Tab-separated table of C-alpha atoms in Angstrom:
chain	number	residue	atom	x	y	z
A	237	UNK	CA	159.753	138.951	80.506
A	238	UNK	CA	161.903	136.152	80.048
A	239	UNK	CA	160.531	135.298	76.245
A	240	UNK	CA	160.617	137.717	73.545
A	241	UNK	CA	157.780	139.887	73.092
A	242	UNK	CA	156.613	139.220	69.296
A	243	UNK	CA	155.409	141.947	66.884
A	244	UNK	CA	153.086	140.948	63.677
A	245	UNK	CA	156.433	141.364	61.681
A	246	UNK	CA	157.675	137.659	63.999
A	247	UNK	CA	155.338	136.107	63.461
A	248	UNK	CA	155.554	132.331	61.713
A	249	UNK	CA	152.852	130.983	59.585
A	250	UNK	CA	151.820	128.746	62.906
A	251	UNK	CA	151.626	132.001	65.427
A	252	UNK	CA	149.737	134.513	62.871
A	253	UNK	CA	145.978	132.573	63.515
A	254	UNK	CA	146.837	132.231	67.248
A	255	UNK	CA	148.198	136.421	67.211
A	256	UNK	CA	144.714	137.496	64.586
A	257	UNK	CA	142.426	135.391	67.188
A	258	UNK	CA	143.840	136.690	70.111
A	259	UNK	CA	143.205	140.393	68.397
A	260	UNK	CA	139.663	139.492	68.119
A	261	UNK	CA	139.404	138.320	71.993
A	262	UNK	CA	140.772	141.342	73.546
A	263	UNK	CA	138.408	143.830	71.050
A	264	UNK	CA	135.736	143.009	74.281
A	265	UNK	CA	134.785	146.084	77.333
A	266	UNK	CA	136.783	143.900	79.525
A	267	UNK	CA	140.040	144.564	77.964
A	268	UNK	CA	139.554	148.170	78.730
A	269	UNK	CA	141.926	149.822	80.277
A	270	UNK	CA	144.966	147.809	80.759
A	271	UNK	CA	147.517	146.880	78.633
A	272	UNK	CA	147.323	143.866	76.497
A	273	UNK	CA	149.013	144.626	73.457
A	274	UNK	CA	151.857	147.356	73.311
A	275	UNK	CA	152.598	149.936	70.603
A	276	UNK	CA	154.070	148.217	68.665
A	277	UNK	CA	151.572	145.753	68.228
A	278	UNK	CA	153.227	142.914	70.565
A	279	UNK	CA	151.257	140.600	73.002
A	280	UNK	CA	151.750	141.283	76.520
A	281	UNK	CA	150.525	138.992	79.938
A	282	UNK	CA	149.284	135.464	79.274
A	283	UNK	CA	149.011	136.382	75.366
A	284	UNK	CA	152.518	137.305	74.910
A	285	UNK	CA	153.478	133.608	76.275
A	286	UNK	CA	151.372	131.759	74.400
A	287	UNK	CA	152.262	133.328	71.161
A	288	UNK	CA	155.188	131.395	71.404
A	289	UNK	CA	153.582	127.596	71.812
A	290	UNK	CA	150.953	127.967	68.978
A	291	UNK	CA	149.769	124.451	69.543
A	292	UNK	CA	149.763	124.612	73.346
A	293	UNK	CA	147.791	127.859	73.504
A	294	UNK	CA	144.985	126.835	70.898
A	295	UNK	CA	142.846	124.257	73.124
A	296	UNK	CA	144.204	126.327	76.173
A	297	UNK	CA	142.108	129.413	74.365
A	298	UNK	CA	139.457	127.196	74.062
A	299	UNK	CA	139.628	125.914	77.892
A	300	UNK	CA	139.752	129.749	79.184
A	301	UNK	CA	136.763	130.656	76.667
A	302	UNK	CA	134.870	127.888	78.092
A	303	UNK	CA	135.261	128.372	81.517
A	304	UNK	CA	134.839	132.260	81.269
A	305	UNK	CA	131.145	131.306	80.282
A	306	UNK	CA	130.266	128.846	83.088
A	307	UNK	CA	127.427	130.521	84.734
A	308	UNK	CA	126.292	130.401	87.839
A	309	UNK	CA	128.709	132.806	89.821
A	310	UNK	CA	128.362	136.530	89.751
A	311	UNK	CA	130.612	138.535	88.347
A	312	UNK	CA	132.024	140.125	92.372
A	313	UNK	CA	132.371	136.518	93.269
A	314	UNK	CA	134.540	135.620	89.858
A	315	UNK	CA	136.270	138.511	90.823
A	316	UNK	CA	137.156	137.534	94.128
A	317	UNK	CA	137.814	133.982	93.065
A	318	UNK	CA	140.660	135.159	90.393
A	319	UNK	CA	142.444	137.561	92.924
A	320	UNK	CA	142.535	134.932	95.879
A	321	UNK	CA	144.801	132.812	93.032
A	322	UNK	CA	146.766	135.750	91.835
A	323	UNK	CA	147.421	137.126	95.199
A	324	UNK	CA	148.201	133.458	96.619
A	325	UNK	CA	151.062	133.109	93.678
A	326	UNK	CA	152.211	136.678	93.710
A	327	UNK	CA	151.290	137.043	90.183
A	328	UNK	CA	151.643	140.197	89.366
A	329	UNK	CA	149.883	140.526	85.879
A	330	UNK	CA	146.674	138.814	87.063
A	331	UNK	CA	146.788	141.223	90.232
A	332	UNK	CA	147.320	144.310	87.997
A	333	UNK	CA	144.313	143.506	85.348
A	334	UNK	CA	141.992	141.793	87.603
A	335	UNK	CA	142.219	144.733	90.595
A	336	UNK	CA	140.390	146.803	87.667
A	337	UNK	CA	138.069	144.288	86.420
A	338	UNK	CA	137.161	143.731	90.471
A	339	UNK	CA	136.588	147.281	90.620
A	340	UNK	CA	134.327	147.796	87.701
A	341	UNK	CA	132.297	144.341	89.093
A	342	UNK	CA	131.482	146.521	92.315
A	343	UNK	CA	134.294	145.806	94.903
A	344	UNK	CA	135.373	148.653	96.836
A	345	UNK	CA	139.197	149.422	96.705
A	346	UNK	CA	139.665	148.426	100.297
A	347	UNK	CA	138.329	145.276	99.432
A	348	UNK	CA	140.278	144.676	96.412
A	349	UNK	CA	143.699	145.548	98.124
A	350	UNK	CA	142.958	143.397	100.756
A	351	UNK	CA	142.563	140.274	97.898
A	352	UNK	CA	145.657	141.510	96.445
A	353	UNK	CA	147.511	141.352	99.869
A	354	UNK	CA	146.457	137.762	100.313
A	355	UNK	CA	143.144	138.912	102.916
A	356	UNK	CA	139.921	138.475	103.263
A	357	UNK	CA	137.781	141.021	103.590
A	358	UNK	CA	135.448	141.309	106.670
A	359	UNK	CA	132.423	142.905	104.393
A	360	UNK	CA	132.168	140.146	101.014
A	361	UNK	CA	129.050	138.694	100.698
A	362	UNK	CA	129.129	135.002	102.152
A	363	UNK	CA	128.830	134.009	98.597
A	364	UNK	CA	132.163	135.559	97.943
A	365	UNK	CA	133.686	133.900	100.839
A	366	UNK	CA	132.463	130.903	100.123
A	367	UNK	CA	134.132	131.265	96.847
A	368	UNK	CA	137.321	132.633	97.957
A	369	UNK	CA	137.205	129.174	100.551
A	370	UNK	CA	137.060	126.805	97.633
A	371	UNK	CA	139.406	128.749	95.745
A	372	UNK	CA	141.807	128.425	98.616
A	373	UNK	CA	141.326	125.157	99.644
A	374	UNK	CA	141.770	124.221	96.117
A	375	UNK	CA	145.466	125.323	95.948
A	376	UNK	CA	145.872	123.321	99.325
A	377	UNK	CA	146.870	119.747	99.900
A	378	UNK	CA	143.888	117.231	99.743
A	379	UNK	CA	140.145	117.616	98.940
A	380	UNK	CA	138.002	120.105	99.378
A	381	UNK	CA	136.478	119.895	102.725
A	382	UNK	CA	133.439	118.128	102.832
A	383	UNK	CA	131.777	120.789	105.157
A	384	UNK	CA	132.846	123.519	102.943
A	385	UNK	CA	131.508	121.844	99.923
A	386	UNK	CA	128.623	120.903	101.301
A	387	UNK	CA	128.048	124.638	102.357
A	388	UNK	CA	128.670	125.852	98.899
A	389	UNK	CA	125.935	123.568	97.577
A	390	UNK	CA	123.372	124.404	99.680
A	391	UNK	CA	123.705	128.003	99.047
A	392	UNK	CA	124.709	128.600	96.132
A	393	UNK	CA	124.103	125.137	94.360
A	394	UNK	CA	126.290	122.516	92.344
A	395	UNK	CA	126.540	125.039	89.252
A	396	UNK	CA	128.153	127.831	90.872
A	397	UNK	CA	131.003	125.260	92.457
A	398	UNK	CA	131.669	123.725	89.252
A	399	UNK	CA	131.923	127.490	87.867
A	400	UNK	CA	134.415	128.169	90.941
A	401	UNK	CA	136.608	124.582	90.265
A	402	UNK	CA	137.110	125.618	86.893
A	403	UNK	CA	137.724	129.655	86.803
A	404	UNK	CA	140.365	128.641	89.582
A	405	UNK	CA	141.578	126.159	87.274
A	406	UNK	CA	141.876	128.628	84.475
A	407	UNK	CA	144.024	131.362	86.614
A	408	UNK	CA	146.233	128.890	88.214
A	409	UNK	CA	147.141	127.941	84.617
A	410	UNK	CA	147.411	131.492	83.715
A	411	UNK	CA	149.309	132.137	87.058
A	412	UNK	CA	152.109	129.319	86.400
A	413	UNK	CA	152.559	130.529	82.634
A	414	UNK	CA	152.990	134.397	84.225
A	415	UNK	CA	155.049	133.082	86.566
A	416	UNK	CA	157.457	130.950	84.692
A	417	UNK	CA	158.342	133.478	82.490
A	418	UNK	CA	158.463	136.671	84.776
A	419	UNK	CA	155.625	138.504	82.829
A	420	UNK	CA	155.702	142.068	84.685
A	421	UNK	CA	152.733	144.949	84.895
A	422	UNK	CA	153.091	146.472	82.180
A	423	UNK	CA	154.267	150.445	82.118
A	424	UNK	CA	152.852	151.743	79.435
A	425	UNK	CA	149.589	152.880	77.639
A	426	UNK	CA	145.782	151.655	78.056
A	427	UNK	CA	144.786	148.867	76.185
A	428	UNK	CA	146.229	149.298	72.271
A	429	UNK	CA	142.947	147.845	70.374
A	430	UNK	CA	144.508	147.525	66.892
A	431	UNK	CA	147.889	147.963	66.040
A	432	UNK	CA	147.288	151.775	64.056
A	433	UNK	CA	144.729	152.602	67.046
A	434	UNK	CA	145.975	153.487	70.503
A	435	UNK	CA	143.849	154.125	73.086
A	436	UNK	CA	145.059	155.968	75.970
């Protein structure tokens, strides 16, 4: 990418916290199996650009953490929520970890290269679409429509479209950092879980 990934031996006083809390985050299931960290202990994706703005990236964590817990959406819908963004920016990071997290949440790999490709499947749940219609009109011009929202509310209720604002909120963040500084998919083993344990 366009910034320099950082090992623990870069590290200033001010990135060491953000690098040992970050290291704590990505010891969860959901880390499994794609890279996040690479053998030589250096931050790769989102975490490898935020390593460099300490101060930025702190109440950003805390944002993401946050909205990661809304409730109120299930885990498919999430899912197709966060690759309607990444396939709408062309980001390729949040394509490459979130096709697997999809996956494991239950959508079929037709499905989940028809998100990538910027579709919509014909066989989502109208949940999901309903989802994937916010998320989309929410990277439009203007509000929401007010027959859209209204349909979201009376299906699936007020909580699950303030769950849907925010985790769209979250990966267009995510997307624009990726973005702006060219992160690629990375090449090379699974997820490294501590820096003298490599899982592969």
């Amino acid at each position: 990418m366009r910034l320099q990934l950082l090992r623990p031996s870069d590290l200033t006083a001010e990135q060491e916290p953000l690098y040992q809390a970050m290291d704590a985050m990505v010891e969860g299931e959901e880390y499994a199996g794609f890279e996040v960290r690479n053998a030589e202990g250096a931050f790769v994706g989102p975490w490898g650009v935020m390593l460099h703005f300490p101060e930025l990236a702190q109440p950003l964590g805390r944002f993401i953490d946050l909205a990661q817990r809304l409730p109120g959406l299930s885990e498919r819908a999430r899912q197709v929520v966060i690759l309607t963004i990444g396939a709408r920016f062309n980001v390729a990071y949040e394509m490459h970890a979130h096709a697997r997290l999809a996956s494991r949440a239950g959508l079929l790999p037709d499905q989940v290269a028809t998100l990538c490709a910027g579709g919509r499947p014909s066989d989502l749940t109208a949940e999901e679409v309903l989802a994937a219609d916010v998320a989309t009109a929410l990277t439009a011009a203007g509000p929401v429509p007010g027959p859209l929202y209204d349909a979201v509310i009376e299906r699936m209720g007020q909580q699950a479209f303030d769950t849907i604002v925010f985790v769209t909120i979250h990966y267009l963040a995510l997307g624009a950092l990726l973005n702006a500084y060219d992160v690629e998919v990375p090449t090379g083993p699974a997820t490294v879980q501590k820096q003298d344990e490599v899982t592969v």
